[in-house]
Structures are given as structure tokens and as C-alpha cells.
Amino acid sequence: MTAILRNESGKLLRGTLTLTGLLVVLTAFFFVVFPSIQEEAELFEEVYPEYMLELLGIEELHTIEGFVGGYIFPFVWILLAGIYFAYISAGMISRDVRTRRLDLTLAGPVSRESVLLQKVAALWVPLVALNLGLATVLFVGATLLGESFDLVSLAMVHLLGTPYLLACAGIGIVLSVVVDRVETAQAVSLVLVFVLWLVDGLSSMSPDFEWVGDLTLSRYYDPSAILVHEEYAFVDAGLLLAVFLVLLGVAVLVFTRRDI
Amino acid sequence: MSAIEIADLTKRYGEVAANDGVTFDVEAGEIFGYLGPNGAGKTTTIRLLLGLIKPTSGTATVLGTDIRDRRALTEAKANVGYLPDTLGFEERLTGRQVLDYFARMRGDRRREELLELFTPPLDQRVETYSAGNRRMLGIVQAFMHDPDLAILDEPTAGLDPLKQDRMHAFIEAERDAGKTIFFSSHVLSEVQRVCDRVGIIREGKLVALEHIDDLLERGGKHVRVQLAEAVDEERFVTAEMIDVETVGSTVRFTYTGESAALLEHLVRFEVEDVDIGDPQLDDIFKHYYGDDSPAREE
């Protein structure tokens, strides 16, 4: 019953290692420039009014927590990792339909539900790798800079960030069963995650449009709040998890009814 | 009991009917040939039988299970082997890993025995495989769990002649062991060689259902004859020749009579060269079944 899960996990391994490697290097680079940013950050915070910084989601930029929560996570986790999860999920079913791989798979005694769920379950590979890789580089990087993290906050920023990535994967998997062309499914999911991220950022700058941001995924994951204020928004994370499950349900519903 | 019962099966894509009211049974323990030119709707029928696509109307049963009953069909597939026309393997895996993968899903009791007959290079990645090696790997995965029913879509495409013969002998042995083989092909001679009964499909419609003995009489060969001098059509052409085309001293035609009679006829002329091969299936079908003949069933 786990043949597909094993196979899919193996397939995700290479891409996962590449992505994790890239993001780790990127994060390390951020750490290298942190000391020089740190000095300017204090100036930055003095010059700009406080509400402005808050709206940009930048707080305490001169502290390691503020820097990681306001700079590294929004970029590395919310944007890049989010796009990656949506992108690979968008190829899961559409590519197998295109290459006729599904014909062979579904010729065996396996239901379509099982195929889809095993493929999604294989996302454990990038999830584990990304969490471990990033947590390690953050911890080591901070230690090298003579700073230190609250370990609970560090664990929380990863734990509460996981439902966000799953929700992005949910977007991809729905597109994967709805759209016939692999390229289209992947491009749309990539653009969608990017636009959602952009809308969240832009909407927070104007009080009139702030409600629009409530419709974005990243609104429900705030690494700054977790790292700087140690505020753990479990309800928001639960909401993202629910979104993921709903999208997964929709994907199963569509996939079991369509021609392949 | 019938291994497959197809009742008025129809699949439409917009205006086009890929399968239009197809009805026939495949008996348990026979080799049934599903013959038709490319694009006639053979693969559509097969994909309907496997539940990959849904019928617009009509239905079918596979090993007694209605194809519209998704859950029951999933279970029934444990006892079905499938060789698709397009083999979508995981390209980066080796042949052995591909077989391991399918073995985990449905078993591999007969793997070693099959690998003695069909010999894909198991330690190479599938992406390096030739068409013939891919087909052999497909054959092994289709039969290795010892299914009661094998559904084969153009099973010998890409195989070299030796392996084709081996495949034909293998499915005959399977039939003799009580297995059912449903076998699609666009090659008339292949179907004539191995099948017990034949269903002929043209443009989505079943135009004939024949015992193989009847089909043997309806064979045909594509013939090209090069004569020493210009062809005298009146003397040369017989009633068994259809679609005759003459250019100078060369004549091409489809011969629908006995091979022996053709050879006897040819020796009366000064023949420089002769080439006899498989005919275009569609020409033969047009000749025997007309352009819009109603489905004849037995």
C-alpha cells in the first residue's frame, strides 16, 4: 500500500536537497551581511516613524530575532519555500497524466484517493529537510555571531510555518488535478503564491485594503510575532491547516471523477 | 462465464464518438483480438475497461465487475494485467526498480520465469531503453502477478520478430493454461496467427465479430510486382485484386485471395521483382466491411 509513497519520496529527494542547500546558503549569506545591516538598521528605525516599520512587518531589525523574523523568513520561507511546495505539488498528478504513468499505476489495485494521498504524503521529505536545514543554519549562524535564539520560539517559527507550506501545496495539488498541462499548472501555482505574498504585503500598507490581506495565506503566519514577541498564533496555524485539508478534499473529489 | 462483457459502450468527446455503441463479449480462456486501424478507438475501449475514463453511455464488466463501480473495479484489477500502448515508466529508475515498484503494488510471483523469455536490461535506467526493451519490460510487469485476464494494447509494437514470435507463443501458452487474453492490434497477420476470435473496430464502431477461421478467408496482402514489360491490365488483373495501381511495368494492388493462387497466377508473367507484405488494414476493411456497413454480430 505504500509503494507510491516510497517511490514519490525518492523522486522528491534530489529536488529537496537542492532547494534546502540553496536556502541554507542564502540564509548563511543573510547572516554574513547582518552585522553591517545591524548598524544601519538602528538608523533606519530612528528615521522612519514607528507605524511605518510596523506596517512593513519590520520590527527590531537590529536584533537577530527581528532580522530573522522580518527579513529571512518572509523571503526564504513564505516566498521561496511556499512557491516550491506549490510548484512541485502542481506537477504531481498533471505530469503523470501527461506521461501516461498513471495508466500503469491505476491498472493495479490502487484507488485514485490512495494515489493522490500517497503523493501528497511524500511532501514529508521537503518538509523535514527544510525544517532541519533551516533550523540548523539559524542556530549555528546565530551562535557564530555571538547571538542566541530562544529555542522554543525557534521551534515554533518552524512548527507554525509548516501549515503555511502545506496550504501552498494544497493550491498546487488542486491545480494539478484541474489543469491538463503540466506547465500551466505549475506556472499558475507559482504566480498565485507570489501574488498572494505580494497582496499581503501591499494591503497592510493601506488601512482601506487591509481586509484583502485577510484572504492571503501569509497573513496567518507571522514569523516576526513569533520570534520577537513570542506570540504563538495556534488558531491561525490551525486555519491554514484547515485550508490545506479543504483543498486536498477538493483535489480528491475532482481527481476521482475525471477522465485521465 | 465471460471475462469481459461490453454492452453498448459509448464514449464521446464533443461531437466525436471515439466508441459508439460497442457491444461484444470476451469469453474466459480465449485470445480475443481487437483489430482496427490506428485511431479506430481500440485504446479508448481499453481505457474504459480499466476505469481510466468514464463511458458517456453504456457499460461493461471486467471479471464480473461493472466498470462504473469504482471501488469494486479497483479490487478486481488485482487480477488484471495491463500492457498500455504508451509505456509511462518512471524514466530515472532502472528496469529492476520499476519491477520492484509494481511488485509492491500487486505481486511478482512469475517475474523470474518471464525474465527468461523477455530480457530488458534490468540494471539500466528506463530512459536509455529502446522501444523493444520498453515493450519487454511492459510485458513482464503485465504478467508477473499471474493475472486471470491480460489486456494488451498493441503488445508487439517495437519488438523484433524473434521476440514477437516468443510473445505469440507465450500468450498461447497462457490461454492453454486457462487465462484470458484481450489483445488489440492493427496488424491483420498477427491477429490471424494467434487469436481465437476477433472484433473489428472502425471509426469507433464494431463492424464485425468473427471466428478466426472466417477472418482467415478475408486476409489480404499488399503486393508490388515489377514486370519485364508494360502491364496488360486486362490479362493481369483478377477479381481478387483490389485498389490496383499501374505505373508502366510496375503494378501495386491488395490481393484478397489465396497466396498459392496468386503465385500460380504470377508465374504466367515475366516477373522481374515481387514484394508481398502486410496490407493497409483500412483498405482491407473497406473491401470486406464497406464504408458504412452496419455492425454484424454472431
Coordinates of C-alpha atoms in Angstrom, one line a residue:
Chain A
M1 CA 0.0 0.0 0.0
T2 CA 3.0 2.3 0.4
A3 CA 4.7 1.6 -3.0
I4 CA 3.7 5.0 -4.4
L5 CA 4.7 6.9 -1.2
R6 CA 8.1 5.3 -1.3
N7 CA 8.6 6.0 -5.0
E8 CA 7.4 9.6 -4.7
S9 CA 9.5 10.3 -1.7
G10 CA 12.6 9.1 -3.6
K11 CA 11.7 11.3 -6.5
L12 CA 11.4 14.4 -4.2
L13 CA 14.8 13.7 -2.6
R14 CA 17.0 15.3 -5.2
G15 CA 15.0 18.5 -5.7
T16 CA 14.6 18.8 -1.9
L17 CA 18.3 18.6 -1.3
T18 CA 19.0 21.2 -4.0
L19 CA 16.4 23.5 -2.6
T20 CA 17.4 23.1 1.0
G21 CA 21.0 23.6 0.1
L22 CA 20.2 26.8 -1.8
L23 CA 18.1 28.2 1.0
V24 CA 20.7 27.3 3.6
V25 CA 23.4 29.1 1.6
L26 CA 21.0 32.1 1.1
T27 CA 20.3 32.2 4.8
A28 CA 24.0 32.0 5.6
F29 CA 24.6 34.9 3.3
F30 CA 22.0 36.9 5.1
F31 CA 23.9 36.2 8.3
V32 CA 27.1 37.4 6.8
V33 CA 25.7 40.8 6.0
F34 CA 23.7 41.0 9.3
P35 CA 26.5 42.8 11.2
S36 CA 26.7 45.6 8.7
I37 CA 22.9 45.8 8.3
Q38 CA 22.6 45.9 12.1
E39 CA 24.2 49.4 12.4
E40 CA 22.2 50.9 9.6
A41 CA 19.1 49.3 10.9
E42 CA 19.2 51.3 14.1
L43 CA 19.5 54.5 12.0
F44 CA 16.6 53.2 9.8
E45 CA 14.4 52.7 12.8
E46 CA 15.2 56.2 14.1
V47 CA 14.4 57.9 10.9
Y48 CA 11.1 56.3 10.0
P49 CA 8.0 56.6 12.1
E50 CA 7.2 53.6 14.1
Y51 CA 3.9 52.8 12.4
M52 CA 5.6 52.6 9.0
L53 CA 8.0 50.0 10.2
E54 CA 5.2 48.0 11.7
L55 CA 3.3 48.1 8.5
L56 CA 6.3 46.8 6.7
G57 CA 6.4 44.0 9.1
I58 CA 9.9 45.1 10.2
E59 CA 10.4 45.2 13.9
E60 CA 13.6 45.3 15.9
L61 CA 15.6 44.9 12.8
H62 CA 18.8 45.4 14.7
T63 CA 18.2 42.3 16.8
I64 CA 18.8 38.8 15.5
E65 CA 15.2 37.9 16.1
G66 CA 13.8 40.9 14.3
F67 CA 16.2 40.3 11.4
V68 CA 15.4 36.6 11.0
G69 CA 11.6 37.1 11.5
G70 CA 11.3 40.3 9.4
Y71 CA 13.9 39.6 6.7
I72 CA 14.9 36.0 6.3
F73 CA 11.6 34.2 7.0
P74 CA 9.3 36.3 4.8
F75 CA 11.7 35.8 1.9
V76 CA 13.1 32.3 2.4
W77 CA 10.1 30.5 3.9
I78 CA 7.0 32.4 2.9
L79 CA 8.0 33.3 -0.6
L80 CA 10.6 30.8 -1.9
A81 CA 9.6 27.7 0.0
G82 CA 6.0 28.4 -0.5
I83 CA 6.5 28.6 -4.2
Y84 CA 8.5 25.4 -4.2
F85 CA 5.7 23.5 -2.4
A86 CA 3.0 24.8 -4.7
Y87 CA 5.2 24.1 -7.8
I88 CA 6.1 20.5 -7.0
S89 CA 2.5 19.7 -6.0
A90 CA 1.2 21.2 -9.2
G91 CA 3.2 18.6 -11.2
M92 CA 2.2 15.6 -9.1
I93 CA -0.9 14.5 -11.0
S94 CA -0.7 16.5 -14.2
R95 CA 2.7 15.2 -15.1
D96 CA 1.7 11.6 -14.5
V97 CA -1.4 12.1 -16.6
R98 CA 0.7 13.6 -19.4
T99 CA 3.3 10.9 -19.4
R100 CA 0.7 8.1 -19.1
R101 CA 2.4 7.0 -15.9
L102 CA -1.0 7.0 -14.2
D103 CA -2.3 4.4 -16.7
L104 CA 0.2 1.9 -15.4
T105 CA -0.3 2.9 -11.8
L106 CA -4.1 2.8 -11.9
A107 CA -4.0 -0.5 -13.7
G108 CA -3.1 -2.0 -10.4
P109 CA -5.5 -2.5 -7.4
V110 CA -5.0 1.0 -6.1
S111 CA -7.7 3.7 -5.8
R112 CA -7.3 7.2 -7.0
E113 CA -7.7 8.5 -3.5
S114 CA -4.8 6.4 -2.4
V115 CA -2.6 7.6 -5.3
L116 CA -3.3 11.3 -4.5
L117 CA -2.8 11.0 -0.8
Q118 CA 0.4 9.0 -1.1
K119 CA 1.8 11.6 -3.4
V120 CA 0.9 14.4 -1.1
A121 CA 2.3 12.4 1.9
A122 CA 5.6 12.3 0.1
L123 CA 5.9 16.0 0.9
W124 CA 7.3 14.9 4.3
V125 CA 10.7 14.8 2.5
P126 CA 11.0 18.5 1.7
L127 CA 9.2 19.4 5.0
V128 CA 11.6 17.6 7.2
A129 CA 14.7 18.6 5.1
L130 CA 13.7 22.3 5.0
N131 CA 12.9 22.4 8.8
L132 CA 16.1 20.7 9.8
G133 CA 18.3 22.6 7.3
L134 CA 17.0 26.0 8.2
A135 CA 16.8 25.5 11.9
T136 CA 20.4 24.3 11.9
V137 CA 21.7 27.2 9.9
L138 CA 19.8 29.7 12.0
F139 CA 21.1 28.2 15.2
V140 CA 24.7 27.8 14.0
G141 CA 24.7 31.2 12.4
A142 CA 23.4 33.0 15.5
T143 CA 25.9 31.2 17.7
L144 CA 28.8 32.2 15.4
L145 CA 27.6 35.9 15.5
G146 CA 27.6 35.6 19.3
E147 CA 23.8 35.9 19.4
S148 CA 21.3 33.3 20.6
F149 CA 17.8 32.3 20.0
D150 CA 15.0 31.3 22.3
L151 CA 14.8 27.7 21.4
V152 CA 11.1 27.5 22.0
S153 CA 10.5 30.4 19.6
L154 CA 12.8 28.9 17.0
A155 CA 10.9 25.6 17.2
M156 CA 7.6 27.5 17.0
V157 CA 8.6 29.5 13.9
H158 CA 9.1 26.2 12.1
L159 CA 6.2 24.4 13.6
L160 CA 3.7 27.1 12.8
G161 CA 5.2 27.7 9.4
T162 CA 4.6 24.1 8.3
P163 CA 0.8 24.5 7.8
Y164 CA 1.6 27.5 5.6
L165 CA 3.7 25.4 3.3
L166 CA 1.0 22.7 3.3
A167 CA -1.6 25.2 2.3
C168 CA 0.6 26.3 -0.6
A169 CA 0.9 22.6 -1.6
G170 CA -2.9 22.5 -1.4
I171 CA -3.1 25.2 -4.1
G172 CA -0.7 23.2 -6.3
I173 CA -2.4 19.9 -5.9
V174 CA -5.8 21.4 -6.8
L175 CA -4.3 22.9 -10.0
S176 CA -2.6 19.6 -10.6
V177 CA -5.9 17.7 -10.9
V178 CA -7.8 20.5 -12.7
V179 CA -5.3 21.7 -15.3
D180 CA -4.2 19.3 -18.0
R181 CA -1.0 20.9 -19.0
V182 CA 1.9 20.4 -16.5
E183 CA 3.5 23.7 -17.4
T184 CA 0.3 25.7 -17.0
A185 CA -0.5 24.1 -13.6
Q186 CA 3.0 24.8 -12.3
A187 CA 3.1 28.4 -13.7
V188 CA -0.3 29.3 -12.3
S189 CA 0.5 27.9 -8.9
L190 CA 3.9 29.7 -8.8
V191 CA 2.3 33.0 -9.8
L192 CA -0.6 32.5 -7.4
V193 CA 1.7 32.0 -4.3
F194 CA 3.8 35.0 -5.4
V195 CA 0.7 37.2 -5.9
L196 CA -0.8 36.2 -2.5
W197 CA 2.5 37.1 -0.8
L198 CA 2.6 40.4 -2.7
V199 CA -1.0 41.2 -1.9
D200 CA -0.5 40.5 1.8
G201 CA 2.5 43.0 1.9
L202 CA 0.8 45.7 -0.1
S203 CA -2.6 45.5 1.6
S204 CA -1.0 46.1 5.0
M205 CA 0.2 49.5 3.8
S206 CA -3.3 50.8 3.3
P207 CA -5.9 50.5 6.1
D208 CA -8.7 50.6 3.5
F209 CA -7.5 47.5 1.8
E210 CA -6.2 45.6 4.8
W211 CA -9.1 43.2 4.6
V212 CA -7.9 42.0 1.3
G213 CA -4.8 40.7 3.0
D214 CA -7.0 38.5 5.2
L215 CA -7.6 36.4 2.1
T216 CA -3.9 35.6 1.7
L217 CA -2.2 32.6 3.3
S218 CA 0.8 34.5 4.7
R219 CA -1.4 36.7 6.8
Y220 CA -1.9 33.7 9.0
Y221 CA 1.8 33.1 9.6
D222 CA 3.8 35.9 11.3
P223 CA 7.4 34.9 12.0
S224 CA 8.2 38.3 13.5
A225 CA 5.5 38.0 16.1
I226 CA 6.7 34.5 17.0
L227 CA 10.4 35.4 17.2
V228 CA 10.3 39.0 18.6
H229 CA 7.2 38.8 20.8
E230 CA 6.9 35.1 21.4
E231 CA 3.3 35.2 20.3
Y232 CA 2.2 31.8 19.0
A233 CA -0.9 32.1 16.8
F234 CA -2.1 28.5 17.1
V235 CA -5.5 29.4 15.8
D236 CA -4.1 30.9 12.6
A237 CA -1.9 27.9 12.1
G238 CA -5.0 25.7 12.6
L239 CA -6.8 27.8 10.0
L240 CA -4.0 27.2 7.4
L241 CA -4.1 23.5 8.2
A242 CA -7.9 23.6 7.6
V243 CA -7.3 25.4 4.3
F244 CA -4.9 22.6 3.3
L245 CA -7.3 19.9 4.2
V246 CA -10.2 21.6 2.3
L247 CA -8.0 22.0 -0.8
L248 CA -6.9 18.4 -0.5
G249 CA -10.5 17.3 -0.3
V250 CA -11.4 19.3 -3.4
A251 CA -8.5 17.7 -5.2
V252 CA -9.6 14.2 -4.3
L253 CA -13.1 15.0 -5.3
V254 CA -12.1 16.3 -8.7
F255 CA -9.5 13.6 -9.3
T256 CA -11.8 10.6 -8.6
R257 CA -14.4 11.9 -11.0
R258 CA -12.4 13.0 -14.0
D259 CA -11.1 11.2 -17.1
I260 CA -7.4 10.8 -17.3
Chain B
M1 CA -18.5 -17.0 -17.9
S2 CA -17.3 -14.1 -19.9
A3 CA -14.1 -12.3 -18.8
I4 CA -15.3 -9.1 -20.4
E5 CA -18.8 -8.1 -21.3
I6 CA -19.2 -4.9 -23.2
A7 CA -22.7 -3.5 -23.7
D8 CA -23.5 -0.6 -25.9
L9 CA -20.3 1.2 -24.7
T10 CA -20.1 4.7 -25.9
K11 CA -17.5 7.4 -25.3
R12 CA -18.0 10.8 -26.9
Y13 CA -15.6 13.8 -27.0
G14 CA -17.8 16.6 -28.0
E15 CA -19.1 15.6 -31.5
V16 CA -16.7 12.8 -32.0
A17 CA -17.6 9.3 -30.8
A18 CA -14.4 7.5 -30.0
N19 CA -16.5 4.5 -29.2
D20 CA -20.0 4.3 -30.5
G21 CA -22.3 1.6 -29.1
V22 CA -19.7 -1.1 -28.9
T23 CA -21.0 -4.5 -27.8
F24 CA -19.2 -7.8 -27.5
D25 CA -18.1 -10.4 -25.0
V26 CA -14.7 -11.9 -24.4
E27 CA -15.0 -15.5 -23.2
A28 CA -12.9 -16.8 -20.4
G29 CA -9.9 -18.8 -21.7
E30 CA -9.7 -17.3 -25.2
I31 CA -7.4 -15.0 -27.0
F32 CA -9.6 -12.2 -28.4
G33 CA -8.1 -9.9 -31.0
Y34 CA -9.4 -6.4 -31.1
L35 CA -8.5 -5.3 -34.6
G36 CA -8.7 -1.9 -36.2
P37 CA -6.6 0.8 -37.9
N38 CA -4.8 3.4 -35.8
G39 CA -7.3 5.9 -34.3
A40 CA -10.2 3.5 -34.7
G41 CA -11.0 3.6 -30.9
K42 CA -9.2 0.5 -29.6
T43 CA -7.3 2.3 -26.9
T44 CA -10.5 4.1 -25.9
T45 CA -12.3 0.8 -25.3
I46 CA -9.3 -0.5 -23.2
R47 CA -9.1 2.7 -21.1
L48 CA -12.8 2.5 -20.5
L49 CA -12.5 -1.1 -19.3
L50 CA -9.8 -0.1 -16.9
G51 CA -11.8 2.8 -15.5
L52 CA -9.3 5.4 -16.6
I53 CA -12.1 7.2 -18.5
K54 CA -15.8 7.1 -18.0
P55 CA -18.3 6.0 -20.5
T56 CA -20.8 8.5 -21.9
S57 CA -23.3 5.8 -22.0
G58 CA -23.5 2.0 -21.9
T59 CA -21.2 -0.1 -19.7
A60 CA -19.0 -3.1 -19.4
T61 CA -18.0 -5.7 -16.9
V62 CA -14.4 -6.9 -16.3
L63 CA -14.2 -10.2 -14.5
G64 CA -17.8 -9.7 -13.5
T65 CA -17.3 -6.2 -12.1
D66 CA -19.2 -3.2 -13.5
I67 CA -16.7 -0.6 -14.7
R68 CA -18.9 2.1 -13.2
D69 CA -18.4 0.7 -9.7
R70 CA -15.1 2.4 -9.0
R71 CA -14.3 0.6 -5.7
A72 CA -15.2 -2.9 -6.9
L73 CA -13.2 -2.3 -10.1
T74 CA -10.1 -1.3 -8.1
E75 CA -10.2 -4.6 -6.3
A76 CA -10.9 -6.6 -9.5
K77 CA -7.7 -5.0 -11.0
A78 CA -5.6 -7.2 -8.7
N79 CA -6.4 -9.9 -11.2
V80 CA -5.9 -8.0 -14.4
G81 CA -2.6 -7.4 -16.2
Y82 CA -2.3 -4.4 -18.5
L83 CA 0.2 -3.5 -21.2
P84 CA -0.6 0.0 -22.4
D85 CA 0.3 1.2 -25.9
T86 CA 2.3 4.1 -24.4
L87 CA 4.5 2.9 -21.6
G88 CA 4.8 5.6 -19.0
F89 CA 7.5 4.2 -16.8
E90 CA 9.5 6.2 -14.2
E91 CA 12.3 7.2 -16.5
R92 CA 15.0 7.6 -13.9
L93 CA 14.5 4.2 -12.3
T94 CA 16.3 1.1 -13.6
G95 CA 14.2 -1.7 -15.0
R96 CA 14.7 -3.7 -11.8
Q97 CA 13.5 -0.8 -9.7
V98 CA 10.4 -0.3 -11.9
L99 CA 9.5 -4.0 -11.5
D100 CA 10.1 -3.7 -7.7
Y101 CA 7.7 -0.8 -7.7
F102 CA 4.9 -2.7 -9.5
A103 CA 5.7 -5.8 -7.4
R104 CA 5.0 -3.9 -4.2
M105 CA 1.6 -2.9 -5.6
R106 CA 0.5 -6.2 -7.0
G107 CA 3.0 -9.0 -6.6
D108 CA 5.6 -10.7 -8.8
R109 CA 5.2 -14.5 -8.5
R110 CA 6.2 -15.1 -12.1
R111 CA 8.9 -12.4 -12.5
E112 CA 11.9 -14.7 -12.9
E113 CA 10.1 -17.0 -15.3
L114 CA 9.1 -14.1 -17.5
L115 CA 12.6 -12.6 -17.4
E116 CA 13.9 -15.7 -19.0
L117 CA 11.6 -15.1 -22.1
F118 CA 11.8 -11.3 -22.2
T119 CA 15.1 -9.7 -21.4
P120 CA 15.1 -6.0 -20.9
P121 CA 18.5 -4.7 -19.4
L122 CA 17.3 -4.6 -15.8
D123 CA 20.3 -2.6 -14.4
Q124 CA 20.0 0.2 -16.9
R125 CA 17.7 3.2 -16.4
V126 CA 14.5 3.1 -18.4
E127 CA 15.3 6.4 -20.1
T128 CA 18.1 4.5 -22.0
Y129 CA 15.8 1.8 -23.2
S130 CA 14.9 1.1 -26.9
A131 CA 11.3 0.7 -27.9
G132 CA 11.7 -3.1 -27.8
N133 CA 13.2 -3.1 -24.3
R134 CA 10.4 -0.9 -23.0
R135 CA 7.9 -3.3 -24.5
M136 CA 9.6 -6.2 -22.9
L137 CA 9.6 -4.5 -19.5
G138 CA 5.9 -3.8 -20.1
I139 CA 5.2 -7.4 -20.8
V140 CA 6.9 -8.6 -17.7
Q141 CA 5.0 -6.1 -15.5
A142 CA 1.7 -7.1 -17.1
F143 CA 2.1 -10.8 -16.4
M144 CA 4.3 -11.1 -13.4
H145 CA 1.4 -11.1 -10.9
D146 CA -0.2 -14.0 -12.8
P147 CA -3.5 -12.3 -13.7
D148 CA -6.5 -14.2 -15.0
L149 CA -7.1 -11.6 -17.5
A150 CA -4.5 -9.7 -19.5
I151 CA -5.4 -6.6 -21.5
L152 CA -2.7 -5.9 -24.1
D153 CA -2.7 -2.8 -26.2
E154 CA -0.5 -3.3 -29.3
P155 CA 1.7 -5.8 -27.4
T156 CA 4.2 -6.5 -30.0
A157 CA 4.8 -2.9 -31.2
G158 CA 8.6 -2.3 -31.2
L159 CA 9.5 -5.9 -30.6
D160 CA 11.9 -7.6 -33.0
P161 CA 10.5 -10.5 -35.0
L162 CA 12.1 -13.1 -32.7
K163 CA 10.6 -11.6 -29.6
Q164 CA 7.2 -11.2 -31.4
D165 CA 7.1 -14.9 -32.1
R166 CA 8.1 -15.5 -28.4
M167 CA 5.3 -13.2 -27.3
H168 CA 2.8 -15.0 -29.5
A169 CA 3.9 -18.4 -28.2
F170 CA 3.7 -17.1 -24.6
I171 CA 0.1 -15.8 -24.9
E172 CA -0.9 -19.1 -26.5
A173 CA 0.5 -21.0 -23.6
E174 CA -1.3 -18.6 -21.2
R175 CA -4.5 -19.3 -23.0
D176 CA -3.9 -23.0 -22.7
A177 CA -3.4 -22.5 -19.0
G178 CA -6.9 -21.0 -18.8
K179 CA -6.0 -17.3 -18.9
T180 CA -8.0 -14.8 -20.9
I181 CA -6.1 -12.5 -23.3
F182 CA -7.7 -9.4 -24.8
F183 CA -5.3 -8.2 -27.4
S184 CA -5.5 -5.1 -29.6
S185 CA -3.6 -4.7 -32.8
H186 CA -3.7 -3.0 -36.2
V187 CA -1.7 -5.9 -37.8
L188 CA -4.1 -8.3 -39.5
S189 CA -1.5 -11.1 -39.9
E190 CA -0.6 -11.0 -36.2
V191 CA -4.3 -11.4 -35.2
Q192 CA -4.8 -14.1 -37.7
R193 CA -1.8 -16.0 -36.2
V194 CA -2.8 -16.1 -32.5
C195 CA -6.4 -15.1 -31.9
D196 CA -9.4 -17.4 -31.5
R197 CA -11.9 -14.7 -32.1
V198 CA -11.7 -11.2 -33.5
G199 CA -13.7 -8.0 -33.1
I200 CA -13.1 -5.4 -35.8
I201 CA -13.5 -1.7 -35.0
R202 CA -13.6 1.1 -37.5
E203 CA -14.2 4.8 -36.6
G204 CA -15.5 3.9 -33.1
K205 CA -18.0 1.2 -34.3
L206 CA -17.7 -2.5 -34.1
V207 CA -18.1 -3.6 -37.7
A208 CA -17.6 -7.3 -37.3
L209 CA -17.2 -10.1 -34.8
E210 CA -15.6 -13.2 -36.4
H211 CA -14.2 -16.5 -35.6
I212 CA -10.6 -16.6 -36.7
D213 CA -11.4 -19.2 -39.5
D214 CA -13.7 -16.7 -41.1
L215 CA -11.2 -13.9 -40.9
L216 CA -8.5 -16.1 -42.4
E217 CA -10.6 -16.2 -45.6
R218 CA -10.7 -12.5 -45.6
G219 CA -7.0 -11.9 -45.5
G220 CA -5.1 -9.8 -47.8
K221 CA -1.6 -8.9 -48.9
H222 CA -0.1 -5.8 -50.3
V223 CA 1.6 -6.8 -53.5
R224 CA 4.0 -4.9 -55.7
V225 CA 5.0 -6.6 -59.0
Q226 CA 7.7 -5.5 -61.4
L227 CA 7.2 -7.0 -64.8
A228 CA 9.6 -7.1 -67.7
E229 CA 7.3 -5.2 -69.9
A230 CA 4.4 -2.8 -69.6
V231 CA 1.4 -4.4 -67.8
D232 CA -1.5 -5.6 -69.8
E233 CA -4.2 -4.8 -67.2
E234 CA -6.9 -6.9 -68.8
R235 CA -4.8 -10.0 -68.8
F236 CA -3.1 -9.4 -65.4
V237 CA -5.8 -8.1 -63.1
T238 CA -8.0 -10.7 -61.4
A239 CA -11.1 -10.3 -59.3
E240 CA -9.1 -10.9 -56.1
M241 CA -7.0 -7.7 -56.7
I242 CA -8.3 -4.5 -55.2
D243 CA -7.0 -1.0 -55.3
V244 CA -4.9 -1.7 -58.4
E245 CA -2.5 0.9 -59.4
T246 CA -0.4 0.6 -62.6
V247 CA 2.6 2.7 -63.5
G248 CA 4.5 1.5 -66.6
S249 CA 5.7 -2.0 -65.9
T250 CA 5.0 -1.8 -62.1
V251 CA 1.7 -2.8 -60.6
R252 CA 0.6 -2.4 -57.0
F253 CA -2.5 -4.0 -55.5
T254 CA -4.1 -5.5 -52.5
Y255 CA -4.7 -9.2 -53.0
T256 CA -7.6 -10.7 -51.2
G257 CA -7.3 -14.3 -52.4
E258 CA -5.2 -17.3 -51.5
S259 CA -1.4 -16.8 -51.6
A260 CA -0.9 -20.0 -53.6
A261 CA -3.4 -18.9 -56.3
L262 CA -1.5 -15.5 -56.5
L263 CA 1.8 -17.2 -57.0
E264 CA 0.3 -19.5 -59.7
H265 CA -1.1 -16.5 -61.4
L266 CA 2.2 -14.6 -61.3
V267 CA 4.4 -17.3 -62.8
R268 CA 2.5 -16.9 -66.1
F269 CA 4.1 -13.5 -66.5
E270 CA 7.6 -12.4 -66.8
V271 CA 8.2 -11.1 -63.3
E272 CA 11.4 -9.2 -62.5
D273 CA 10.7 -8.5 -58.9
V274 CA 7.9 -9.1 -56.5
D275 CA 7.2 -7.8 -53.0
I276 CA 4.5 -9.2 -50.8
G277 CA 3.7 -7.6 -47.4
D278 CA 1.1 -6.8 -44.9
P279 CA -1.7 -4.6 -46.3
Q280 CA -3.1 -1.3 -45.1
L281 CA -5.7 -2.6 -42.7
D282 CA -8.2 0.1 -43.7
D283 CA -8.1 -0.9 -47.4
I284 CA -8.9 -4.5 -46.4
F285 CA -11.7 -3.4 -44.1
K286 CA -13.2 -1.1 -46.8
H287 CA -13.2 -4.1 -49.1
Y288 CA -14.8 -6.6 -46.7
Y289 CA -16.9 -4.4 -44.5
G290 CA -17.8 -1.5 -46.7
D291 CA -17.6 2.1 -45.7
D292 CA -20.8 2.2 -43.7
S293 CA -21.8 -1.4 -43.1
P294 CA -23.9 -2.0 -40.0
A295 CA -22.3 -4.0 -37.2
R296 CA -22.6 -7.7 -38.0
E297 CA -22.6 -9.9 -34.9
E298 CA -22.7 -13.6 -34.4

